[in-house]
PDB file of C-alpha atoms and ligand atoms in Angstrom:
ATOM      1  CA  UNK Q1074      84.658 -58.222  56.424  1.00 88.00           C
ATOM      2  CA  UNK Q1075      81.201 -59.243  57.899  1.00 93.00           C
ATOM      3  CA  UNK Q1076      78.303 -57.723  56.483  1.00 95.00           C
ATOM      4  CA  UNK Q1077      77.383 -54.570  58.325  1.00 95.00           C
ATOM      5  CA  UNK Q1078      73.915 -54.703  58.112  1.00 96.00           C
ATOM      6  CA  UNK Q1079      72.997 -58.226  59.397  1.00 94.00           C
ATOM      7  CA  UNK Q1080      76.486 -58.626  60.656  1.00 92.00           C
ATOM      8  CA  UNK Q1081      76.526 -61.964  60.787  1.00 93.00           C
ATOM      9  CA  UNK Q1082      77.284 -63.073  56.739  1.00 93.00           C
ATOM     10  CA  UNK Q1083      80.403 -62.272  54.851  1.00 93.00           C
ATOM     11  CA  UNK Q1084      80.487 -59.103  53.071  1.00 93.00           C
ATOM     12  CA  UNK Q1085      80.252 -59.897  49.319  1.00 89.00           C
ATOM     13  CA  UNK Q1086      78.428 -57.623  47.527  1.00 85.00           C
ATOM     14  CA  UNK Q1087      79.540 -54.094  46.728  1.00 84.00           C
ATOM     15  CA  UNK Q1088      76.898 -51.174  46.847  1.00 83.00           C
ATOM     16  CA  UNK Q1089      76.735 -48.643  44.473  1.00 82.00           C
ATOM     17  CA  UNK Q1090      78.242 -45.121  45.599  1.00 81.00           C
ATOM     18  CA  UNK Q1091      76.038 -43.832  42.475  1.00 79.00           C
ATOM     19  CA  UNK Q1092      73.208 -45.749  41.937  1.00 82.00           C
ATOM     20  CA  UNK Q1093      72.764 -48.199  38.864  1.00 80.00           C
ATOM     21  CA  UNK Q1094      69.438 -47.066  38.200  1.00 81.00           C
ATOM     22  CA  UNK Q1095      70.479 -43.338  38.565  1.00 83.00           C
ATOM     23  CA  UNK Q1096      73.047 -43.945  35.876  1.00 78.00           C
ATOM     24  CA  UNK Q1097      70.967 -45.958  33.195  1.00 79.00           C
ATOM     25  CA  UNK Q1098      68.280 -43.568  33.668  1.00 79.00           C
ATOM     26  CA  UNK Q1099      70.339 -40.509  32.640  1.00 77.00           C
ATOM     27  CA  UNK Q1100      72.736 -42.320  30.531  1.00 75.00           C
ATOM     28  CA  UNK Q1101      71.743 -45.640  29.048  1.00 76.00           C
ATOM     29  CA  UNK Q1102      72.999 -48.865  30.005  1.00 73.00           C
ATOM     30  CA  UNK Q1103      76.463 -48.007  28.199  1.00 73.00           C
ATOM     31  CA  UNK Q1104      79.172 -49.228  27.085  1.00 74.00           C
ATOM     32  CA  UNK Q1105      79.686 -45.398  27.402  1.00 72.00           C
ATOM     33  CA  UNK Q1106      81.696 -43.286  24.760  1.00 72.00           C
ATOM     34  CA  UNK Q1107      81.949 -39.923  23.059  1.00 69.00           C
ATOM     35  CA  UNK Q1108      80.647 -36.580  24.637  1.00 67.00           C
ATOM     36  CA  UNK Q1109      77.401 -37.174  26.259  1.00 67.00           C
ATOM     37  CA  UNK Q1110      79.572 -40.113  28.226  1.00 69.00           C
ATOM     38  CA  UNK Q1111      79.125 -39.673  31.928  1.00 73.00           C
ATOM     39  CA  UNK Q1112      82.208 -38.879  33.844  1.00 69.00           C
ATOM     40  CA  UNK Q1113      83.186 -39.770  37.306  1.00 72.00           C
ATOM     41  CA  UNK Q1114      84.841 -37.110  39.420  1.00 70.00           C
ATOM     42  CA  UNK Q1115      86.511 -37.917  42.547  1.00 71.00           C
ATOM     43  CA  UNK Q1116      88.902 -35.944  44.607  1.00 67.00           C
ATOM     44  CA  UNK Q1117      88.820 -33.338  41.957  1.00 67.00           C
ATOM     45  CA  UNK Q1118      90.345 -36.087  39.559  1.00 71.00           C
ATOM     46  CA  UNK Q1119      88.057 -36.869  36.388  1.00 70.00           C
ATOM     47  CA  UNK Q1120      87.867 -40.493  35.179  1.00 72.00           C
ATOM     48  CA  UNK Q1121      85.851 -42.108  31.807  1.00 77.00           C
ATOM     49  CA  UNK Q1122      83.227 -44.254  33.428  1.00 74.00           C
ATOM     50  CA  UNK Q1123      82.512 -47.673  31.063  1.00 75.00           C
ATOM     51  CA  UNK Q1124      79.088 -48.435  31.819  1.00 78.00           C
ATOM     52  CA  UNK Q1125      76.924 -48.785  34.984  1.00 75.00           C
ATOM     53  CA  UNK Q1126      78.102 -51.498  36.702  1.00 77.00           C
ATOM     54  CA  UNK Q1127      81.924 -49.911  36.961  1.00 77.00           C
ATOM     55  CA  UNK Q1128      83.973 -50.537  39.725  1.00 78.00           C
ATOM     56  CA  UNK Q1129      84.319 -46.625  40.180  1.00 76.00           C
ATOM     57  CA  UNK Q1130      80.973 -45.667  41.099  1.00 73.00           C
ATOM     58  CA  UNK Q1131      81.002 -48.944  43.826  1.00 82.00           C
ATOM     59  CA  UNK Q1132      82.613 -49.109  47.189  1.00 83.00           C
ATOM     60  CA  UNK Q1133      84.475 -52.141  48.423  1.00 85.00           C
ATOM     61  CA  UNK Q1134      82.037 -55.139  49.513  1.00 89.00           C
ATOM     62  CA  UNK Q1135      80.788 -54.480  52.718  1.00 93.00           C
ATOM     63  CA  UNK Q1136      76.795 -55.658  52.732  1.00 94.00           C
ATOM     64  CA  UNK Q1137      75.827 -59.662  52.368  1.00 94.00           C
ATOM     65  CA  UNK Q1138      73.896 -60.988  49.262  1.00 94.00           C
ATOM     66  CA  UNK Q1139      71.316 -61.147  50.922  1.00 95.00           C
ATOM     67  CA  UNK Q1140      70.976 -57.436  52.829  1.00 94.00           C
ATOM     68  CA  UNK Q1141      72.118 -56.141  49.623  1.00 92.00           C
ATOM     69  CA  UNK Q1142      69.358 -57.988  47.866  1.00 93.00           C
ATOM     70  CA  UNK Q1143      65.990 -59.156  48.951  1.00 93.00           C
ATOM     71  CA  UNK Q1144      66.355 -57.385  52.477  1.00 93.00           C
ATOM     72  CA  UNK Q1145      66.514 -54.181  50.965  1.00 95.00           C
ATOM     73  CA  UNK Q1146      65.211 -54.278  47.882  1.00 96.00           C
ATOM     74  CA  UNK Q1147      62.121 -52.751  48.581  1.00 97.00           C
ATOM     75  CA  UNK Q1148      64.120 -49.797  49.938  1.00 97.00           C
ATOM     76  CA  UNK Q1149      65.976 -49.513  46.768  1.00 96.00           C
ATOM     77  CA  UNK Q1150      62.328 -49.717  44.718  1.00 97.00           C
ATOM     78  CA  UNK Q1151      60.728 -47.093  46.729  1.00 98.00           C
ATOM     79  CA  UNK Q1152      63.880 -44.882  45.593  1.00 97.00           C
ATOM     80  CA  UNK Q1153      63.638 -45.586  42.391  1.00 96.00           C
ATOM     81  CA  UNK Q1154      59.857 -44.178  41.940  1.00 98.00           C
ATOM     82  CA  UNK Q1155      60.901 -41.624  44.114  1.00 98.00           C
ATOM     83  CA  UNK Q1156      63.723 -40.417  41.971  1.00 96.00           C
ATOM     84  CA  UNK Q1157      61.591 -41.397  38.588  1.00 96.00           C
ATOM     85  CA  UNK Q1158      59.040 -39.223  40.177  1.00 98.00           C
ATOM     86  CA  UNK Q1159      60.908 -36.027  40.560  1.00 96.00           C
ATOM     87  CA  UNK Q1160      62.048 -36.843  36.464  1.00 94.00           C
ATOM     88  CA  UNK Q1161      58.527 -36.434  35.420  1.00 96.00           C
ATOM     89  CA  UNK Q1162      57.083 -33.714  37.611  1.00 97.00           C
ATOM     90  CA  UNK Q1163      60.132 -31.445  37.705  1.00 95.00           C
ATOM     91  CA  UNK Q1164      58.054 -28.447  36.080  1.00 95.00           C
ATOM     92  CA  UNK Q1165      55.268 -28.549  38.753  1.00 97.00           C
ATOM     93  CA  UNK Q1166      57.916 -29.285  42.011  1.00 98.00           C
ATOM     94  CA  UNK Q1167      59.731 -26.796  41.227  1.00 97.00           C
ATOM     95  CA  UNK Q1168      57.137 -24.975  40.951  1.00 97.00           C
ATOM     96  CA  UNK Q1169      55.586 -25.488  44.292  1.00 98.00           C
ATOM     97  CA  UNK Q1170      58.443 -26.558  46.273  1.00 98.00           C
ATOM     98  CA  UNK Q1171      57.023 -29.323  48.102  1.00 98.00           C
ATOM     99  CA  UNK Q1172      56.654 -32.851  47.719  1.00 98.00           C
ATOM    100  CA  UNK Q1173      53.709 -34.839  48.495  1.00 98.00           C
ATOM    101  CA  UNK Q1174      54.488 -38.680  49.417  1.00 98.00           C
ATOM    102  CA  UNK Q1175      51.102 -39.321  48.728  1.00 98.00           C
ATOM    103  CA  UNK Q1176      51.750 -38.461  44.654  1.00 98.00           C
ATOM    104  CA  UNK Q1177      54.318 -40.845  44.758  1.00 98.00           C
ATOM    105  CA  UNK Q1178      53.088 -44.096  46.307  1.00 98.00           C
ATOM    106  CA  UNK Q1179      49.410 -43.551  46.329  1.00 98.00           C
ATOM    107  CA  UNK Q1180      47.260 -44.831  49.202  1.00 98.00           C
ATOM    108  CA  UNK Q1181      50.410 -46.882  50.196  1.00 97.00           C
ATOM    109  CA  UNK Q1182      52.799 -43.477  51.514  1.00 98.00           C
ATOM    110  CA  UNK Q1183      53.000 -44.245  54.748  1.00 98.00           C
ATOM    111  CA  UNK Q1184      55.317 -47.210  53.887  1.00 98.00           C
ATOM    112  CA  UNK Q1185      56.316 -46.084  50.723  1.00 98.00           C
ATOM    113  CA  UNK Q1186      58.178 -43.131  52.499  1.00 98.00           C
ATOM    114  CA  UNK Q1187      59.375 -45.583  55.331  1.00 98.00           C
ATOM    115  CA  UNK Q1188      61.105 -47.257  52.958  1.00 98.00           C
ATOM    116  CA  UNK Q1189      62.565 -44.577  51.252  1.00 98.00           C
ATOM    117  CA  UNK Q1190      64.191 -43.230  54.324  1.00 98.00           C
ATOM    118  CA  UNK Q1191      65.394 -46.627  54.902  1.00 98.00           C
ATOM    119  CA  UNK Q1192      67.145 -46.390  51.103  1.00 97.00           C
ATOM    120  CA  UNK Q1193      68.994 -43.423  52.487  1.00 98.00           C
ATOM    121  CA  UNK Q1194      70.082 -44.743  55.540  1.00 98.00           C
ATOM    122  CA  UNK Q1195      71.698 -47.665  54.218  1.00 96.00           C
ATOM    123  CA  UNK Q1196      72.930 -45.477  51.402  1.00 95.00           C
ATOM    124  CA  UNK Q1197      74.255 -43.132  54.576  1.00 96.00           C
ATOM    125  CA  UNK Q1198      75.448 -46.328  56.535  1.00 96.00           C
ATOM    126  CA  UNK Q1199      77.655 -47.252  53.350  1.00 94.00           C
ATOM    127  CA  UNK Q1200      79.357 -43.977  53.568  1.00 93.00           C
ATOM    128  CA  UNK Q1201      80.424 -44.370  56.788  1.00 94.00           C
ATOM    129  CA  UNK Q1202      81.939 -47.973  56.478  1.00 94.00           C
ATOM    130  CA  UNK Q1203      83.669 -46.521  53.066  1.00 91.00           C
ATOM    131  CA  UNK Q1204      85.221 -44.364  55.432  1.00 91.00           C
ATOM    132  CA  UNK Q1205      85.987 -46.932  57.940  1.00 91.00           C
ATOM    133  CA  UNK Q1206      83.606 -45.125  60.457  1.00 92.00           C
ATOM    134  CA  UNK Q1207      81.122 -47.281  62.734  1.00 92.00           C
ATOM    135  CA  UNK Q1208      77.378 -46.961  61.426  1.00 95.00           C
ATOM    136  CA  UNK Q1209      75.636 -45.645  64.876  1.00 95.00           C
ATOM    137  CA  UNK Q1210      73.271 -48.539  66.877  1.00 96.00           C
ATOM    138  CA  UNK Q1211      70.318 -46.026  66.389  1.00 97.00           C
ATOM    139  CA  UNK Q1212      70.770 -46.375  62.546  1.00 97.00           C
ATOM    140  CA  UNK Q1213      71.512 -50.470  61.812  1.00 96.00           C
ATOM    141  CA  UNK Q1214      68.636 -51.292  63.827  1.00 95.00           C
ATOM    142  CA  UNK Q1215      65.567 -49.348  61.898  1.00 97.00           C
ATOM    143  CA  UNK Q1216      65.623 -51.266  58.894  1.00 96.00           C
ATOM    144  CA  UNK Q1217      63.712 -53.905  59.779  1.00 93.00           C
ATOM    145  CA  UNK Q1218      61.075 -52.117  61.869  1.00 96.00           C
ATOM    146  CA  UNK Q1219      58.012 -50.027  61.550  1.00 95.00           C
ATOM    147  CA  UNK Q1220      58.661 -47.655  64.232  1.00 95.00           C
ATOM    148  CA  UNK Q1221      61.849 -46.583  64.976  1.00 96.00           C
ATOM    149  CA  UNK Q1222      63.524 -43.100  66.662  1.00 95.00           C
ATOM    150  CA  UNK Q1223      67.176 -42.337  65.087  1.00 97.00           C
ATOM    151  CA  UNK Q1224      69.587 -39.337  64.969  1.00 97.00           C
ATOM    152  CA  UNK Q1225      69.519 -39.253  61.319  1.00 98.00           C
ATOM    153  CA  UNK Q1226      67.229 -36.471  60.172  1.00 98.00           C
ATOM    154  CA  UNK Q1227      66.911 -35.768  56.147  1.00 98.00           C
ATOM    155  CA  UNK Q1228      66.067 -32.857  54.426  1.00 98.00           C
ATOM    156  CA  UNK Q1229      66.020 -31.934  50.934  1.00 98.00           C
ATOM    157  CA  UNK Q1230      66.883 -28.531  48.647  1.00 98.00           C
ATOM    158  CA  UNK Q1231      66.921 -27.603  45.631  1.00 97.00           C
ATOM    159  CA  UNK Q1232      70.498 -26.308  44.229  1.00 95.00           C
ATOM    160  CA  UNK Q1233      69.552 -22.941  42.195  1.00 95.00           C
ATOM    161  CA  UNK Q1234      72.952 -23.325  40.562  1.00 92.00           C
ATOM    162  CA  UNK Q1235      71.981 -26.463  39.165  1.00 92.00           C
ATOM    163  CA  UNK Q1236      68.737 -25.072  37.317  1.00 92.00           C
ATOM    164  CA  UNK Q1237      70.947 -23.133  35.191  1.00 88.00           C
ATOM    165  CA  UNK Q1238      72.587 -25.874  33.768  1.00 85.00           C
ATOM    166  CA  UNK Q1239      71.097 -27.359  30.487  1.00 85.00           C
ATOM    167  CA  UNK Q1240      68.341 -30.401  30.857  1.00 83.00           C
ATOM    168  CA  UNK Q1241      70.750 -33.004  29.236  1.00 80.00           C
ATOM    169  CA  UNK Q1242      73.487 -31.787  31.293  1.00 82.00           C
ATOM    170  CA  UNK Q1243      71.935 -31.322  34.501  1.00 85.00           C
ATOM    171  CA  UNK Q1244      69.817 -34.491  34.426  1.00 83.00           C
ATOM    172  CA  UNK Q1245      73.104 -36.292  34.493  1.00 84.00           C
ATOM    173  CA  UNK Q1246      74.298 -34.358  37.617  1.00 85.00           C
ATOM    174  CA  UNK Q1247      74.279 -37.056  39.985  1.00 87.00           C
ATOM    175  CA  UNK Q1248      76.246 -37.605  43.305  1.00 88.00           C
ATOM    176  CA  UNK Q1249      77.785 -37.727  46.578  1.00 89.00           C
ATOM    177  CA  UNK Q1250      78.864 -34.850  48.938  1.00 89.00           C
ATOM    178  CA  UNK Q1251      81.702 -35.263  51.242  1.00 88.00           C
ATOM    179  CA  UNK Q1252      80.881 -36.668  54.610  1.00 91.00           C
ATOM    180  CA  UNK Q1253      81.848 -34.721  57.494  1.00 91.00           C
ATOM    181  CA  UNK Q1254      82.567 -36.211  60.868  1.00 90.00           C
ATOM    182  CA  UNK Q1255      82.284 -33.502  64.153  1.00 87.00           C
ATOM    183  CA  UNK Q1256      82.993 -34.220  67.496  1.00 82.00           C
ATOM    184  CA  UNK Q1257      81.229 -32.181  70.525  1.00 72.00           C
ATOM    185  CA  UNK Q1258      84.285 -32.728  72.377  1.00 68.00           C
ATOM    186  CA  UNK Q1259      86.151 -29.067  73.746  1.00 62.00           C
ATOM    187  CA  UNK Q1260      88.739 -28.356  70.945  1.00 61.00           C
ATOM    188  CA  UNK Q1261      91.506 -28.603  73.350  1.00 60.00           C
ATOM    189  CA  UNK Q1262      90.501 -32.470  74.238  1.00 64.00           C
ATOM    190  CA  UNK Q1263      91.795 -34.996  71.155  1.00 65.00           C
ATOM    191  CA  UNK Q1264      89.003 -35.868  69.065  1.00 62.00           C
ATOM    192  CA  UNK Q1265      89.424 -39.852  68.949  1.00 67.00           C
ATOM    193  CA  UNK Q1266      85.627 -40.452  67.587  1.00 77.00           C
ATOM    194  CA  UNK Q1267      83.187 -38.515  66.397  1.00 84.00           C
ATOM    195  CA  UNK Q1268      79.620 -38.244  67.634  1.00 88.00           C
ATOM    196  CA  UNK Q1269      77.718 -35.920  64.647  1.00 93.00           C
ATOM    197  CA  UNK Q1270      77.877 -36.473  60.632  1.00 95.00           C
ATOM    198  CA  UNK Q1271      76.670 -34.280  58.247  1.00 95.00           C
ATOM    199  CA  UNK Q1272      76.474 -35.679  54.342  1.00 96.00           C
ATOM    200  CA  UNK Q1273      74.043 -35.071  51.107  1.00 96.00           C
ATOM    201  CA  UNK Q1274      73.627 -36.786  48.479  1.00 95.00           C
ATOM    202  CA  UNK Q1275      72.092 -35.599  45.200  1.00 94.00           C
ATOM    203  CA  UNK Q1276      70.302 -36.758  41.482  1.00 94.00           C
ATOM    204  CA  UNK Q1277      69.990 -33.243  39.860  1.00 93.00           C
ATOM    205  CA  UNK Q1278      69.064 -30.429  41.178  1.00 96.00           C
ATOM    206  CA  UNK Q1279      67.293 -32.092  43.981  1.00 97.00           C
ATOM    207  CA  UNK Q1280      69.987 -32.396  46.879  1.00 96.00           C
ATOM    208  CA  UNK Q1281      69.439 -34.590  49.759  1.00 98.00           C
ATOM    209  CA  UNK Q1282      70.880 -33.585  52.855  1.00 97.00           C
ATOM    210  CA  UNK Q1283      71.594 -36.070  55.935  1.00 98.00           C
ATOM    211  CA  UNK Q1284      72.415 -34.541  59.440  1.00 97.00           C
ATOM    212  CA  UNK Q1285      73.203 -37.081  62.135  1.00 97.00           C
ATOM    213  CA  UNK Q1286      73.210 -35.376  65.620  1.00 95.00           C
ATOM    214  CA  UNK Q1287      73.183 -32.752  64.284  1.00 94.00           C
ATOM    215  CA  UNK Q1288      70.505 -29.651  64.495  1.00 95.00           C
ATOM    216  CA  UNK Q1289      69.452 -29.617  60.381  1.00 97.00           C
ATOM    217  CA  UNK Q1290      69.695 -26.486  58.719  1.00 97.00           C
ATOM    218  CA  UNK Q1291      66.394 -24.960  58.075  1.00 97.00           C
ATOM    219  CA  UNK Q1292      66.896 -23.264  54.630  1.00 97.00           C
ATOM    220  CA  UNK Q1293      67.484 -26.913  53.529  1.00 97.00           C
ATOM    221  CA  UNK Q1294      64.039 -27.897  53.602  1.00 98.00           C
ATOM    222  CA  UNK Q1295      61.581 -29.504  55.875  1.00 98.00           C
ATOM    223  CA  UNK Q1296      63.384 -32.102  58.654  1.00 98.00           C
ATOM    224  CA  UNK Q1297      61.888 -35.475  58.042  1.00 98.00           C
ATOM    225  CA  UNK Q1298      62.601 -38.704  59.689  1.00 98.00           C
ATOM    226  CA  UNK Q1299      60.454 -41.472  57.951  1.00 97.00           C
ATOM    227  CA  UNK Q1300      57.025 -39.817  59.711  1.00 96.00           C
ATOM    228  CA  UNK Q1301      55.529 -36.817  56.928  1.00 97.00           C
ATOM    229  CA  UNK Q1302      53.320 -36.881  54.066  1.00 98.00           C
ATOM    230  CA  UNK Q1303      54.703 -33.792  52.711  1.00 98.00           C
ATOM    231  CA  UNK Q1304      57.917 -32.678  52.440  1.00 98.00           C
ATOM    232  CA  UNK Q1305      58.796 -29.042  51.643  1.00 98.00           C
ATOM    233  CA  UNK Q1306      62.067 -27.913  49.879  1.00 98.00           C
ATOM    234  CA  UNK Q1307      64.726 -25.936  50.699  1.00 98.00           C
ATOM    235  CA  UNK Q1308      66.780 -23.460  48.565  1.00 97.00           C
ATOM    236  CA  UNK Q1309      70.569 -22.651  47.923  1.00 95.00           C
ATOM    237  CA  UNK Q1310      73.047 -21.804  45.747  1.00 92.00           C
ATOM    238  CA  UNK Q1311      76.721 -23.744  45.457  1.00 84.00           C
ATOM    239  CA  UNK Q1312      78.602 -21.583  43.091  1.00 82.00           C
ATOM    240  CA  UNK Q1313      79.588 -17.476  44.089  1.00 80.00           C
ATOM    241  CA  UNK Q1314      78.983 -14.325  41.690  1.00 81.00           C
ATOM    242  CA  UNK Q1315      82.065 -14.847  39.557  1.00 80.00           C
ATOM    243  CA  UNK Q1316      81.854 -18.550  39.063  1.00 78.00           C
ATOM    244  CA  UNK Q1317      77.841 -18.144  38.206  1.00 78.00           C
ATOM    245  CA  UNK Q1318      78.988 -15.554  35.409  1.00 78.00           C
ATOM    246  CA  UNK Q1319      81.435 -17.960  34.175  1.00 75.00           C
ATOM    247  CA  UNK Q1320      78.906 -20.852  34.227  1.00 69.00           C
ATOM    248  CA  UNK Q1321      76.359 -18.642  32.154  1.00 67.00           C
ATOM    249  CA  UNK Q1322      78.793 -17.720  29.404  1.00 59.00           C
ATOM    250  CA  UNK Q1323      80.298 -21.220  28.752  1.00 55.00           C
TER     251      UNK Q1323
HETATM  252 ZN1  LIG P 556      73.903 -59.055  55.712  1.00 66.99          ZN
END
């Protein structure tokens, strides 16, 4: 398989489905054991995970060393003191419900926030390989520019469900939502591609939602496409009445 960024090298390099960092932050570096161990649920199927670098929480190679590495790396860094960010000022975001790049990067937002979108489009583009989908033209050929317009609009929300949850549990609540393909195509026509993807990924309570084509859903937040200072949340709830008042009582 030929890398899909660059697509020109061989793919040999598998991204992370959760990311290392994500996992070492919550849970240490492993070799994980006992009950604080993070598990890995998939399909509704639960699974030990050994330590960060497991196979599990990977998909199969599909990025070169070198867009997996020093191409995107500064993507990948920008996440990371995103995500560290949202750690240490949970209280006051939650609080407020909005999130101001400028906190996070300082004086350098503008790209610091370019590059974080870019994070979650490659992150977005390795879904859709994983699920033997073509990543759209629009999407493999921002990464390496400054301006750039795409059909891949981002919000975020915060999951109200997930706030119940206990800090050590919750801050270990980290993952991937299933990615859903839609075609515009009359329902009476065969759907042989489709043209709109909606997805979300999440690290806590803070869910990241990705709509490609597709109008985003206002209670979800703020849309953003790599051009805002500020972002402001969105709100809902995953679980219904009887499943909350389970959830409480455990
Ligand atoms: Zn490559």
């Amino acid at each position: 398989m030929i890398c899909w960024i660059c697509n020109a090298t061989e793919a040999e390099t598998k991204e992370h489905i959760i990311k290392k960092s994500d996992i070492t932050r919550a849970f240490g570096k492993g070799s994980y054991s006992g009950g604080n161990a993070p598990v890995h649920v998939k399909n509704g199927k639960i699974s030990d995970i050994q330590g960060a670098n497991s196979n599990k929480i990977k998909y199969e190679a599909s990025l070169c060393k070198a867009c997996n590495g020093a191409n995107t790396q500064p993507f990948d860094k920008a996440y990371d003191k995103f995500i560290s960010y949202i750690y240490a000022n949970e209280t006051s975001i939650l609080k407020k419900r909005f999130i101001d790049f400028f906190d996070v990067y300082g004086e350098e937002f503008e790209k610091g926030q370019r590059d974080l979108y870019k994070y979650y489009a490659k992150s977005f583009g390795c879904r859709l390989v994983d699920a033997g989908e073509v990543v759209p033209s629009d999407i493999l050929s921002l990464f390496f520019k400054e301006s750039f317009s795409t059909g891949l609009r981002i919000n975020f929300a915060v999951n109200e469900d997930v706030l119940i949850m206990p800090n050590e549990d919750r801050n270990g609540f980290i993952g991937k939502g299933d990615l859903i393909g839609w075609s515009n195509k009359s329902e009476t026509k065969k759907i042989t591609e489709y043209t709109e993807y909606t997805w979300s990924e999440h690290v806590t309570w803070l869910f990241a939602f990705f709509w490609y084509n597709k109008f985003p859903d206002g209670c979800l937040g703020s849309t953003w496409v790599a051009d805002r200072q500020f972002i402001y949340l969105g709100s809902f709830e995953s679980l219904d009445n009887e499943q909350r008042t389970n959830f409480r009582h455990d």
